Coordinates of C-alpha atoms in Angstrom, one line a residue:
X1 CA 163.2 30.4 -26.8
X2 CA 161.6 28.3 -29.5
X3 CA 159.3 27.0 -26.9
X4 CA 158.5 30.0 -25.0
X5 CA 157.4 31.3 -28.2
X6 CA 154.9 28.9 -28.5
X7 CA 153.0 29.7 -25.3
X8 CA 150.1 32.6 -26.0
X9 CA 150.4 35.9 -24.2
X10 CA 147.3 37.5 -22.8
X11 CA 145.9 40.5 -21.1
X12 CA 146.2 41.3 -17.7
X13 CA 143.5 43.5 -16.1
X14 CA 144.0 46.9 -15.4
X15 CA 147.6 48.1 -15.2
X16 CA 151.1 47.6 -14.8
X17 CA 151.9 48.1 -10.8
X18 CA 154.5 49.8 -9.4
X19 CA 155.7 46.9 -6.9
X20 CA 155.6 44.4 -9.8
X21 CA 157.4 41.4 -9.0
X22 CA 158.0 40.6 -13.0
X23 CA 161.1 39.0 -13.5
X24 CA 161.9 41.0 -16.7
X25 CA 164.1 43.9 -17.3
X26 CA 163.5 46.8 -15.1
X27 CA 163.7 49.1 -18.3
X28 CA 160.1 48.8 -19.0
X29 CA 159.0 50.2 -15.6
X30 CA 159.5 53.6 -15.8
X31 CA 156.1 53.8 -18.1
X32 CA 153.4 53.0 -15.3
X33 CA 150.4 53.3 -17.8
X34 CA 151.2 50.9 -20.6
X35 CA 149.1 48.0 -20.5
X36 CA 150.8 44.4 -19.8
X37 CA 151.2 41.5 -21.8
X38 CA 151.3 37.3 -19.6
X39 CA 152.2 34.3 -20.5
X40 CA 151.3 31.1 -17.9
X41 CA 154.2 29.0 -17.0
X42 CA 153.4 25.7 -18.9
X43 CA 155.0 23.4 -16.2
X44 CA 153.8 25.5 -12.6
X45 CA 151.0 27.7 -14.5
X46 CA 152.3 30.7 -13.0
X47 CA 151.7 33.6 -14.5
X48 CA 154.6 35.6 -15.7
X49 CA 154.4 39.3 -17.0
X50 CA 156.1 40.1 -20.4
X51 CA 158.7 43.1 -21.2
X52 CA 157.7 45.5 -23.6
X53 CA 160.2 44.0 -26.0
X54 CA 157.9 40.4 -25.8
X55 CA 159.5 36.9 -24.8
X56 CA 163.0 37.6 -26.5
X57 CA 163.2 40.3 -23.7
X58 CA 163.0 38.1 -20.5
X59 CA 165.9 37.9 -18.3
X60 CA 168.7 35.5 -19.0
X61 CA 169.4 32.9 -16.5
X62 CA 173.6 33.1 -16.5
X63 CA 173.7 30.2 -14.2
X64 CA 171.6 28.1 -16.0
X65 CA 173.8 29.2 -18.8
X66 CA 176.7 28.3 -17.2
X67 CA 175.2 24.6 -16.5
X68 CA 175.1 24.2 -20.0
X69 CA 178.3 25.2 -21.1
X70 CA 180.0 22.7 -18.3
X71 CA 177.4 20.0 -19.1
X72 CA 178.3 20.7 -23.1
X73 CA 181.6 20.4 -22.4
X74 CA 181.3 17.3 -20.4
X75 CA 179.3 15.9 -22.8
X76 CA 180.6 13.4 -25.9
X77 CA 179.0 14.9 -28.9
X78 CA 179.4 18.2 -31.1
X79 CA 181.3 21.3 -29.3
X80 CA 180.2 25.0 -28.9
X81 CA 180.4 27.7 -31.3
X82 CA 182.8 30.3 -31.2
X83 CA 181.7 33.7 -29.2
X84 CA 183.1 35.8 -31.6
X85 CA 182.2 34.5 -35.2
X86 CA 179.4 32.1 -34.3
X87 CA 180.7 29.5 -37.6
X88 CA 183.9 27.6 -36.1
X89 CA 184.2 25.3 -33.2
X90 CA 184.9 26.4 -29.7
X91 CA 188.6 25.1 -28.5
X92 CA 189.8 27.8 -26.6
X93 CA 188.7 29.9 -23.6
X94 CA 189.6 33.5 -22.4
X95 CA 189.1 33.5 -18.6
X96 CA 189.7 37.2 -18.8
X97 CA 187.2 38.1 -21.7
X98 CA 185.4 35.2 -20.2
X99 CA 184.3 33.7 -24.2
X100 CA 184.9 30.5 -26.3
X101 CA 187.2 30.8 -29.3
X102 CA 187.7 28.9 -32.2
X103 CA 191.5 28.9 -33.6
X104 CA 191.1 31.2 -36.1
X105 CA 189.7 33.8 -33.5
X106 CA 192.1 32.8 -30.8
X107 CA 194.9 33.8 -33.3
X108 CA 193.4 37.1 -33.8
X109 CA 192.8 37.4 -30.5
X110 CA 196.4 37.3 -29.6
X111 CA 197.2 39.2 -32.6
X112 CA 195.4 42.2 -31.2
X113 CA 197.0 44.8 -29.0
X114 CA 194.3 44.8 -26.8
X115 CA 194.1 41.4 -25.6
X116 CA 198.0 39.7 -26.7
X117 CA 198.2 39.4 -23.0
X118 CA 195.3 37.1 -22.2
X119 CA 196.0 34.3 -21.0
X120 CA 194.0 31.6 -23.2
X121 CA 193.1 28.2 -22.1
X122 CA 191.7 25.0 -23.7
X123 CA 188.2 24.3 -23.4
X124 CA 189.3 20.2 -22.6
X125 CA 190.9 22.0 -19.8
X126 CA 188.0 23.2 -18.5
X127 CA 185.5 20.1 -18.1
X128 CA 187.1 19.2 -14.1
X129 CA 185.7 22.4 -13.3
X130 CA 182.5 23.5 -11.6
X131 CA 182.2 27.1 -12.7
X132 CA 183.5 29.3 -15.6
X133 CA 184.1 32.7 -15.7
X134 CA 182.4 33.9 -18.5
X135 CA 181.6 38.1 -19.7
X136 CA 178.1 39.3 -20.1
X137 CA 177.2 41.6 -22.7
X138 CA 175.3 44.4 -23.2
X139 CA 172.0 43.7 -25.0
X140 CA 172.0 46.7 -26.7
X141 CA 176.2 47.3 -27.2
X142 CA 177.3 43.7 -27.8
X143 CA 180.6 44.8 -27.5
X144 CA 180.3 46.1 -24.5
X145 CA 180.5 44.4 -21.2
X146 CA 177.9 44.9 -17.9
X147 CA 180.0 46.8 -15.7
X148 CA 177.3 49.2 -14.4
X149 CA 174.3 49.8 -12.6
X150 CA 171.6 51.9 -12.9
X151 CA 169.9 52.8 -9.5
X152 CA 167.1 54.6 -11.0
X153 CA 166.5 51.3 -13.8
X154 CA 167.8 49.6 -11.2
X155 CA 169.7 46.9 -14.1
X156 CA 172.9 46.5 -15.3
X157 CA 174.4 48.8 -18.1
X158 CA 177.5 49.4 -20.0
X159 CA 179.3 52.6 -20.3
X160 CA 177.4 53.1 -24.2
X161 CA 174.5 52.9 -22.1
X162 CA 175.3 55.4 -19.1
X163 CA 176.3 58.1 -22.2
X164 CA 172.8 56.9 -24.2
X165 CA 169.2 56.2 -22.8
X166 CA 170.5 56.1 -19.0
X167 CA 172.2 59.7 -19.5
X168 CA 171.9 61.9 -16.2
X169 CA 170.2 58.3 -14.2
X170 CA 172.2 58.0 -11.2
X171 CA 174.6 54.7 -11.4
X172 CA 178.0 52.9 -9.9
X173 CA 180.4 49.9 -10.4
X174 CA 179.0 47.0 -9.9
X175 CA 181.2 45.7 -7.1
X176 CA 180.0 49.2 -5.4
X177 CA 175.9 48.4 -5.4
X178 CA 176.5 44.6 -5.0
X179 CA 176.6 44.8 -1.2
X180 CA 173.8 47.1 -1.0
X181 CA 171.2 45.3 -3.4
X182 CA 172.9 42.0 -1.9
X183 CA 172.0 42.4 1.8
X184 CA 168.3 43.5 0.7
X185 CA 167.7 39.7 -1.0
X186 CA 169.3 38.1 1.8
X187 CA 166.8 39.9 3.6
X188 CA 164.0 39.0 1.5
X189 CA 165.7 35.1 1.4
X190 CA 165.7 35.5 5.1
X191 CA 161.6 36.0 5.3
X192 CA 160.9 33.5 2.4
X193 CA 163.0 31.2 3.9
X194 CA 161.2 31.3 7.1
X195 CA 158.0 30.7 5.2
X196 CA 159.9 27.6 3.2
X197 CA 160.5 26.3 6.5
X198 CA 156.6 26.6 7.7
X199 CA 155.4 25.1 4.6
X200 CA 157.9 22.3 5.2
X201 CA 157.0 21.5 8.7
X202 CA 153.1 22.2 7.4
X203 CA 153.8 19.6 4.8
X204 CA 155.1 17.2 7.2
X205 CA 152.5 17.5 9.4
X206 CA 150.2 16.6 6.9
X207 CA 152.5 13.8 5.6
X208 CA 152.0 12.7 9.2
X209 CA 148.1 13.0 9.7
X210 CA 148.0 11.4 6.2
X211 CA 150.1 8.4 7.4
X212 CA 148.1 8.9 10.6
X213 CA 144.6 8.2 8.4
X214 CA 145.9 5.8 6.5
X215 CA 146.7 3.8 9.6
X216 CA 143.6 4.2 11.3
X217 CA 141.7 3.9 8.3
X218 CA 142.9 0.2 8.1
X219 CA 142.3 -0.1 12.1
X220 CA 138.4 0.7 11.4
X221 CA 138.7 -1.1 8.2
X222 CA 139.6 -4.5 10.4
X223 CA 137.3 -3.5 13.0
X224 CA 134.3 -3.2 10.5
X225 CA 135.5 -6.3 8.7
X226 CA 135.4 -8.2 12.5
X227 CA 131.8 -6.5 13.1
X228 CA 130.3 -7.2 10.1
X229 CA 132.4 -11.3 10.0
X230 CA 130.6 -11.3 13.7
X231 CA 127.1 -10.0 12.4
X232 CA 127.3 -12.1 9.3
X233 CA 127.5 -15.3 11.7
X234 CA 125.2 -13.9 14.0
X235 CA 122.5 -13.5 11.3
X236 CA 123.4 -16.6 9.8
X237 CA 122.6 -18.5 13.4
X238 CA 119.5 -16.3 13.7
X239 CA 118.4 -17.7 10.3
X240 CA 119.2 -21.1 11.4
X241 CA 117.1 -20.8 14.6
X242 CA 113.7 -19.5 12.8
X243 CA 114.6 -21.9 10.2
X244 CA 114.8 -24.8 13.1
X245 CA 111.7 -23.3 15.2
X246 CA 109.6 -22.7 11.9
X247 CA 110.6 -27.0 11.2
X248 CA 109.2 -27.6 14.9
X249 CA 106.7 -25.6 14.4
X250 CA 105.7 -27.8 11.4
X251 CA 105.8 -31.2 13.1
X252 CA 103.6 -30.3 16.0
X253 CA 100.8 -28.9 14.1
X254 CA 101.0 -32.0 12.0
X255 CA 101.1 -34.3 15.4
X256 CA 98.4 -32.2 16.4
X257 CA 96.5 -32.6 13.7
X258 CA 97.4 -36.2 12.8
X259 CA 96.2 -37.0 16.1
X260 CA 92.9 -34.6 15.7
X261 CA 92.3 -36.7 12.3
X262 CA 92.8 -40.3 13.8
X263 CA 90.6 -39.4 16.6
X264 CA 87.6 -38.3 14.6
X265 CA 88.0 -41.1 11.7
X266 CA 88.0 -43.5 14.6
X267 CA 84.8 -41.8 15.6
X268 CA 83.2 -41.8 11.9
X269 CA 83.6 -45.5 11.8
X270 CA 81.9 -46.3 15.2
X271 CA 79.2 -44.1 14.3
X272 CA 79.2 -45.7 10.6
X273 CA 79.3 -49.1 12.2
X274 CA 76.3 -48.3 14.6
X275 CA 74.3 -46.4 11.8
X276 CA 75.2 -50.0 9.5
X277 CA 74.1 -51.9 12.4
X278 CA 71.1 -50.4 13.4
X279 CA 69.6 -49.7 9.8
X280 CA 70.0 -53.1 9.3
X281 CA 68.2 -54.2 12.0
X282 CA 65.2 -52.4 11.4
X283 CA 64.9 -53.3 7.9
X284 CA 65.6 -56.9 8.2
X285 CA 65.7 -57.6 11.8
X286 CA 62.0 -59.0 13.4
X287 CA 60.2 -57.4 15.7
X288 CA 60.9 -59.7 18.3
X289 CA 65.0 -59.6 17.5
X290 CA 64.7 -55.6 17.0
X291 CA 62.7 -55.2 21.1
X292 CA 65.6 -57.7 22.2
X293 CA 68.4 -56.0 20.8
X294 CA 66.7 -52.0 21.7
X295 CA 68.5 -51.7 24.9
X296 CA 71.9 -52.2 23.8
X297 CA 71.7 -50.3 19.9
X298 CA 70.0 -47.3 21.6
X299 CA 73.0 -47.4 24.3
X300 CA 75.7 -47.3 22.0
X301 CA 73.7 -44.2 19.9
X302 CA 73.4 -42.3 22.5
X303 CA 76.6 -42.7 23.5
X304 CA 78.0 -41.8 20.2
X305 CA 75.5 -38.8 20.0
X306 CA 77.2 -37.2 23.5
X307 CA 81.5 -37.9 22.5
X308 CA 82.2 -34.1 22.0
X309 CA 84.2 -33.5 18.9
X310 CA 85.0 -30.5 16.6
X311 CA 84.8 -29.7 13.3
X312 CA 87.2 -27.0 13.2
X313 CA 91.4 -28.3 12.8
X314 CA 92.8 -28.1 16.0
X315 CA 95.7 -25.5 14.6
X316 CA 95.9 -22.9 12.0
X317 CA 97.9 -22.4 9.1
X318 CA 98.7 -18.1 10.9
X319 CA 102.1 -18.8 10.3
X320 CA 104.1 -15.5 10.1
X321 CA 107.3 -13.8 9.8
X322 CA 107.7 -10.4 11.3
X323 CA 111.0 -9.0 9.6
X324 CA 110.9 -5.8 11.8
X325 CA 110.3 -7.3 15.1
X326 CA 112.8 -7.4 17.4
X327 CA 113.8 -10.9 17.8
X328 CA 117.0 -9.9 21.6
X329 CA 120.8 -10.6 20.5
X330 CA 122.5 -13.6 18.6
X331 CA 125.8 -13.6 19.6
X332 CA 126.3 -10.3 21.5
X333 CA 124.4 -8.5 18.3
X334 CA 120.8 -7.4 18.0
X335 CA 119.0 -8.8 15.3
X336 CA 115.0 -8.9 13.9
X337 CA 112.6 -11.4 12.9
X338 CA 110.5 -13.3 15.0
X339 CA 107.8 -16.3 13.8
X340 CA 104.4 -15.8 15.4
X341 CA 101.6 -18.8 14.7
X342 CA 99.1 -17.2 16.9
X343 CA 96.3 -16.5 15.7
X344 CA 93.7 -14.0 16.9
X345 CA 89.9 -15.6 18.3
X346 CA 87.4 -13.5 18.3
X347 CA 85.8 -15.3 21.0
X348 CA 88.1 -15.0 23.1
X349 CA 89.1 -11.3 22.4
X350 CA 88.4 -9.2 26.1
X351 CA 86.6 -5.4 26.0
X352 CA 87.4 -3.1 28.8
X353 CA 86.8 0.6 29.7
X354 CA 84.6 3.1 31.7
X355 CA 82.7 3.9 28.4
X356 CA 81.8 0.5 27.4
X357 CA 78.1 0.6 28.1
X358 CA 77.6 4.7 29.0
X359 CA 78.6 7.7 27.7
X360 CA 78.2 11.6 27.8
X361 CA 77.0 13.2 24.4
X362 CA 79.2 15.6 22.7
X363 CA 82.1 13.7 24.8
X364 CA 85.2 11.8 24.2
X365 CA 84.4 8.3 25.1
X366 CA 86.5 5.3 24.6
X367 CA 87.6 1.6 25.6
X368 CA 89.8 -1.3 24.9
X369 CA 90.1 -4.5 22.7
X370 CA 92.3 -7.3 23.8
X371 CA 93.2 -9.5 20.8
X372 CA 93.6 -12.9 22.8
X373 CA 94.2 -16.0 20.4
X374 CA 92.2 -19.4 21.7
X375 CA 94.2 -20.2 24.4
X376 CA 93.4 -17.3 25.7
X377 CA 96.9 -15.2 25.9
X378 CA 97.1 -12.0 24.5
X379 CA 98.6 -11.8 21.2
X380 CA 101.4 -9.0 21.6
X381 CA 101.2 -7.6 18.2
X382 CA 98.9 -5.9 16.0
X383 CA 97.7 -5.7 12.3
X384 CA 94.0 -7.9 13.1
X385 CA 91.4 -5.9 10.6
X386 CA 89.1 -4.3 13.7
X387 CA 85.4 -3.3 12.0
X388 CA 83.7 -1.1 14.5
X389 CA 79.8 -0.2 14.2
X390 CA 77.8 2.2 16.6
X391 CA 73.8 2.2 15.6
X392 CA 71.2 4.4 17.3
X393 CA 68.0 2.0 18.3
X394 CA 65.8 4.8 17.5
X395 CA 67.9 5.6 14.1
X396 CA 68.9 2.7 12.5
X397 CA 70.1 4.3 9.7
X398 CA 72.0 7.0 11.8
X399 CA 75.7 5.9 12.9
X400 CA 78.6 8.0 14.7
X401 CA 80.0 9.8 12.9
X402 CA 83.6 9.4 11.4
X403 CA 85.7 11.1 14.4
X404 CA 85.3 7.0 15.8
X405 CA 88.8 5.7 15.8
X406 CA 90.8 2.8 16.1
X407 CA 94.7 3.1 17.6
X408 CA 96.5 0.1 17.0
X409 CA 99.2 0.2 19.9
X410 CA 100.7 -2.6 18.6
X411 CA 100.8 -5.2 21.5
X412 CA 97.6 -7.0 20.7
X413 CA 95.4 -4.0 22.0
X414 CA 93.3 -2.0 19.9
X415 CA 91.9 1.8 21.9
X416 CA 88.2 2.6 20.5
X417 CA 87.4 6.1 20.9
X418 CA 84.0 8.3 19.6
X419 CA 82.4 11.2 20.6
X420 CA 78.1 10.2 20.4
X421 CA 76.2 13.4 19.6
X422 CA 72.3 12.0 19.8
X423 CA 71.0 11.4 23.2
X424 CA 69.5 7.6 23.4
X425 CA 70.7 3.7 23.3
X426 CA 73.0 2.8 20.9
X427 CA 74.0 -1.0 19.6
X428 CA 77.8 -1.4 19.5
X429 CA 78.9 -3.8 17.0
X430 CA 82.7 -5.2 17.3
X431 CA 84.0 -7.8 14.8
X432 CA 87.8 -9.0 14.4
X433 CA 88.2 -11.2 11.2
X434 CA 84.4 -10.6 10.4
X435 CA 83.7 -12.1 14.0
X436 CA 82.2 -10.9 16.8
X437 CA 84.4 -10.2 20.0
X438 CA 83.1 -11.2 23.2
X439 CA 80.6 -9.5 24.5
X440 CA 79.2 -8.1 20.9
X441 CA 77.3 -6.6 20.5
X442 CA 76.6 -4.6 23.3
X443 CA 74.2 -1.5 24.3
X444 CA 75.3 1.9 25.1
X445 CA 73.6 4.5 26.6
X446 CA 74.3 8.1 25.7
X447 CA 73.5 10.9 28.8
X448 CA 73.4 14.5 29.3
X449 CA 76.5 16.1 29.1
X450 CA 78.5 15.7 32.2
X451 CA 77.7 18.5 34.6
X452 CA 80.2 20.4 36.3
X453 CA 80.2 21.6 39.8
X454 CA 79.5 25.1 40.6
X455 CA 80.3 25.3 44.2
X456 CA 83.4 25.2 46.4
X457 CA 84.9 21.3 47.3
X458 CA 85.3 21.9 51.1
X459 CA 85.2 20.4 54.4
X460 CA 83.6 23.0 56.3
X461 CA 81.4 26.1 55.5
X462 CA 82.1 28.0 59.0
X463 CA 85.8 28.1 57.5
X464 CA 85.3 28.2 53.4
X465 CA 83.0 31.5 54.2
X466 CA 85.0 32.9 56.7
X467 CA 83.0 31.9 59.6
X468 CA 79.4 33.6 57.9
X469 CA 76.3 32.6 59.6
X470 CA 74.2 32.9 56.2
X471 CA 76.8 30.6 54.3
X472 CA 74.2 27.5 53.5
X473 CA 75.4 23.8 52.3
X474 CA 74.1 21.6 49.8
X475 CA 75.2 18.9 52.2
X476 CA 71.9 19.8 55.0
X477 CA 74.7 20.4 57.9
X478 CA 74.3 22.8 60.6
X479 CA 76.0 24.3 63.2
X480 CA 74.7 25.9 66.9
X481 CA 74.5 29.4 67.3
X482 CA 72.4 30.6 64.6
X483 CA 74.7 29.3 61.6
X484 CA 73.0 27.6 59.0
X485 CA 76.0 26.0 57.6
X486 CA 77.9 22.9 58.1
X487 CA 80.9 22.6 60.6
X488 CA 83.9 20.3 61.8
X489 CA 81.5 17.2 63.3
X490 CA 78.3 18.9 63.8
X491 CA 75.2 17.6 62.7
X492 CA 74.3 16.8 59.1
X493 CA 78.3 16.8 58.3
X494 CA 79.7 14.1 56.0
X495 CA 82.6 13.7 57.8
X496 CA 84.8 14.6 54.9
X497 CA 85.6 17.3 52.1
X498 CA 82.3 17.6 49.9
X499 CA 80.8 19.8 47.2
X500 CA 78.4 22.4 48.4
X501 CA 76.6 22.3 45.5
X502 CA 75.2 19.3 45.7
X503 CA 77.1 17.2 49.0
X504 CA 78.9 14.5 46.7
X505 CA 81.8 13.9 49.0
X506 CA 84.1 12.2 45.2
X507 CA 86.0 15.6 43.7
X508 CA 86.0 14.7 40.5
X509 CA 82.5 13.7 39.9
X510 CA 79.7 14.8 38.4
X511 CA 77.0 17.4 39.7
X512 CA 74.1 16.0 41.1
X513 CA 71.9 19.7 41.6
X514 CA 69.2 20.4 39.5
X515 CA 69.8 23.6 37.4
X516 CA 69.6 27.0 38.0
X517 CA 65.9 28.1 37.8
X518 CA 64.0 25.0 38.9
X519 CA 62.8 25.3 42.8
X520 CA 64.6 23.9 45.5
X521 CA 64.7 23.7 49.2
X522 CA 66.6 26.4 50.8
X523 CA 68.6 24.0 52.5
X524 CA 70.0 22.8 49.3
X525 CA 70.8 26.4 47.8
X526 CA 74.7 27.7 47.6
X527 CA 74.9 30.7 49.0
X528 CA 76.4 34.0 46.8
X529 CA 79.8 34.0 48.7
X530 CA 80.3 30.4 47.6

């Protein structure tokens, strides 16, 4: 109680239900309309309604009482007080008016007429057992035991009680209702324990897919501990190897070039040598001794003058390191970063496309750069600063205009579009690295805008018409009979499907008839049905 009383009731919301499940007194329920006091359960947090009376009118708990008179008297320490006069020490026990007596009280006890014939036991009796019958009281007639029952309270009340506040309330004996009331919690045990035993298997289900996680868990946990063991090695090996191939790398670009730099200081001292010997000669050498030794110095100079030698290094320092490349699989694993030493010469870059030197105005027109490095193979990746100039010969100071663009694919080749809007000859400039390319610069001419045809693409004008002798053909054909069309291997056919607008036998080409409005043969006229 001392601790119950700690805990801090509060308001519920709304009302007191009818169906209340409150483990309280049943007293209280016959006023639906009073508000209710809780308190929270300080070990489950369940929330617990309180009887009008507050905490010190909760139910009892008999067993638990029970419990702890068996574990008191079990127990080595101080005894129980007497039921009667609450000051002297328990010894005794009346099984029939089921309470503890001290000696005093057990005399009186026996003295009275009313219980000399209980039989009275000692409480050291008492500790082999497992139960003790003891009496419960009234709460409101102490001396009065629970014998009753009120159906309409439904609690337990003493005969004060049935003559007092439950006067007129239907009630029974006790061992009358017990069956009654019994069966209906054995009912309601019946349902909850069905649900005791769903939560149970629920439980152990999840106790099972827990276990069941917690085993797989570590399964993936050792496969992602082999993967990453296996990629770990993998990029370790991959390391190795660039590290290895960029070491290589190193020496051959200095054999290269320690041979490059032996050749041409081999050359600087002939030529020094001949330079030495021939100023010599002619500043202290006779005339005689310089005619006699002409042939040979000349010779060796002009022999010096033709060895063909560069001044350039015979490698480059483009050494790089492509993190995001993909470099195939190390050790059943894919992993990145390549080395490229290639470097890009603009002499040996390649331009391609249709619309290299021509071009329709107001028209898409593009073509192709292929980086090539100075062996010649392409260079498979991009990145190489492209500069890209289109000048009008009339306007020099009139370029295309910014919808030119360059499309890195990535692969070592660059697309060039632009659309040209002037009419004319244009210079086309293309530098890598500040460089020219091949081939730049280069002109381009800018035509009309590419002429669609207006006529049908057919093979026959007797059939396209629908055998009409007036149907005419730009392609001159006729047939016999008074058609002035072409027709399947007559005269003036081309032998294959053609425009009749013009004759070109290509489909997708360009019209080659003058426009509308300027004088023409007949022959060379469409007619209205094509």
């Amino acid at each position: 109680m001392a601790c119950l009383e700690q805990l801090e009731p509060f308001s519920v919301l709304g009302f007191q239900a009818e169906d209340s499940d409150s483990t309280s007194d049943g007293s209280w329920f016959q006023n639906h309309h009073q508000p209710v006091l809780s308190v929270l359960c300080p070990v489950c947090d369940t929330e617990v309604d309180l009887p009008p009376g507050g905490i010190t009118d909760l139910t009892t708990d008999h067993l638990a009482m029970n419990e702890v008179l068996l574990e008191t008297l079990q127990a080595q320490g101080p005894g129980m007080l007497c039921d009667l006069c609450v000051d002297g020490e328990a010894v005794k026990h009346c099984p029939t008016c089921r309470a503890n007596l001290c000696h005093f009280c057990c005399q009186a006890h026996r003295r009275q007429k009313k219980t000399a014939s209980h039989a009275v036991v000692d409480l050291e009796d008492l500790k082999g057992y497992s139960w003790t019958e003891k009496s419960i009281l009234c709460p409101s007639h102490p001396s009065e035991e629970l014998t009753l029952f009120c159906e309409q309270c439904e609690q337990p009340v003493c005969r004060d009680c049935v003559l007092g506040k439950h006067r007129q309330h239907p009630y029974a004996f006790t061992a009358n209702v017990i069956h009654k009331h019994g069966d209906s919690m054995r009912d309601l045990l019946k349902s909850t324990q069905l649900h005791v035993d769903t939560l149970e298997g629920a439980l152990h289900h999840i106790e099972g897919v827990s276990s069941a996680i917690c085993s797989r868990v570590e399964a993936v946990a050792g496969e992602i501990r082999t993967f990453a063991d296996g990629y770990i090695r993998a990029i370790e090996e991959h390391r190795d190897r660039l590290l290895k191939q960029l070491e290589d790398l190193k020496v051959q670009k200095e054999t290269l070039l320690h041979l490059q730099k032996a050749q041409l200081e081999q050359l600087l001292m002939d030529m020094r040598t001949g330079v030495e010997f021939t100023e010599r000669l002619l500043t202290s050498g006779s005339d005689l001794e310089i005619l006699i030794t002409k042939g040979v110095v000349a010779s060796r100079l002009r022999k010096l003058n033709k060895v063909d030698y560069s001044i350039h290094p015979g490698v480059e320092d483009g050494i790089q390191f492509f993190p995001h490349e993909n470099a195939g699989q190390c050790c059943g694993y894919e992993v990145f970063g390549t080395i490229l030493n290639k470097a890009v010469d603009p002499a040996k870059c390649v331009l391609q496309g249709e619309d290299l030197h021509s071009a329709r105005q107001k028209q898409l027109a593009s073509f192709t750069l292929l980086c090539n490095d100075a062996s010649g193979e392409q260079m498979g990746r991009g990145g190489e600063p492209i500069r890209v100039t289109i000048i009008h010969k009339d306007k020099k100071d009139w370029l295309v205009p910014s919808l030119r663009c360059v499309c890195d694919r990535r692969d070592g080749t660059y697309h060039i579009s632009y659309i040209p809007e002037e009419l004319g000859t244009y210079t086309v400039c293309i530098c890598v690295k500040g460089q020219h390319v091949q081939g730049s610069p280069f002109t381009l001419t800018v035509k009309n805008k590419f002429r669609k045809h207006q006529g049908l693409f057919h093979c026959c004008t007797f059939c396209s018409s629908g055998g009409q002798k007036a149907a005419r053909c730009a392609c001159g054909g006729t047939m016999p009979g008074g058609y002035q069309g072409c027709g399947h291997g007559h005269k003036g056919h081309p032998g294959c499907p053609h425009w009749s607008c013009c004759g070109r036998a290509i489909e997708n080409s360009e019209c080659s008839a003058v426009p509308p409005g300027d004088n023409l043969p007949r022959s060379l006229l469409k007619t209205v049905v094509l």
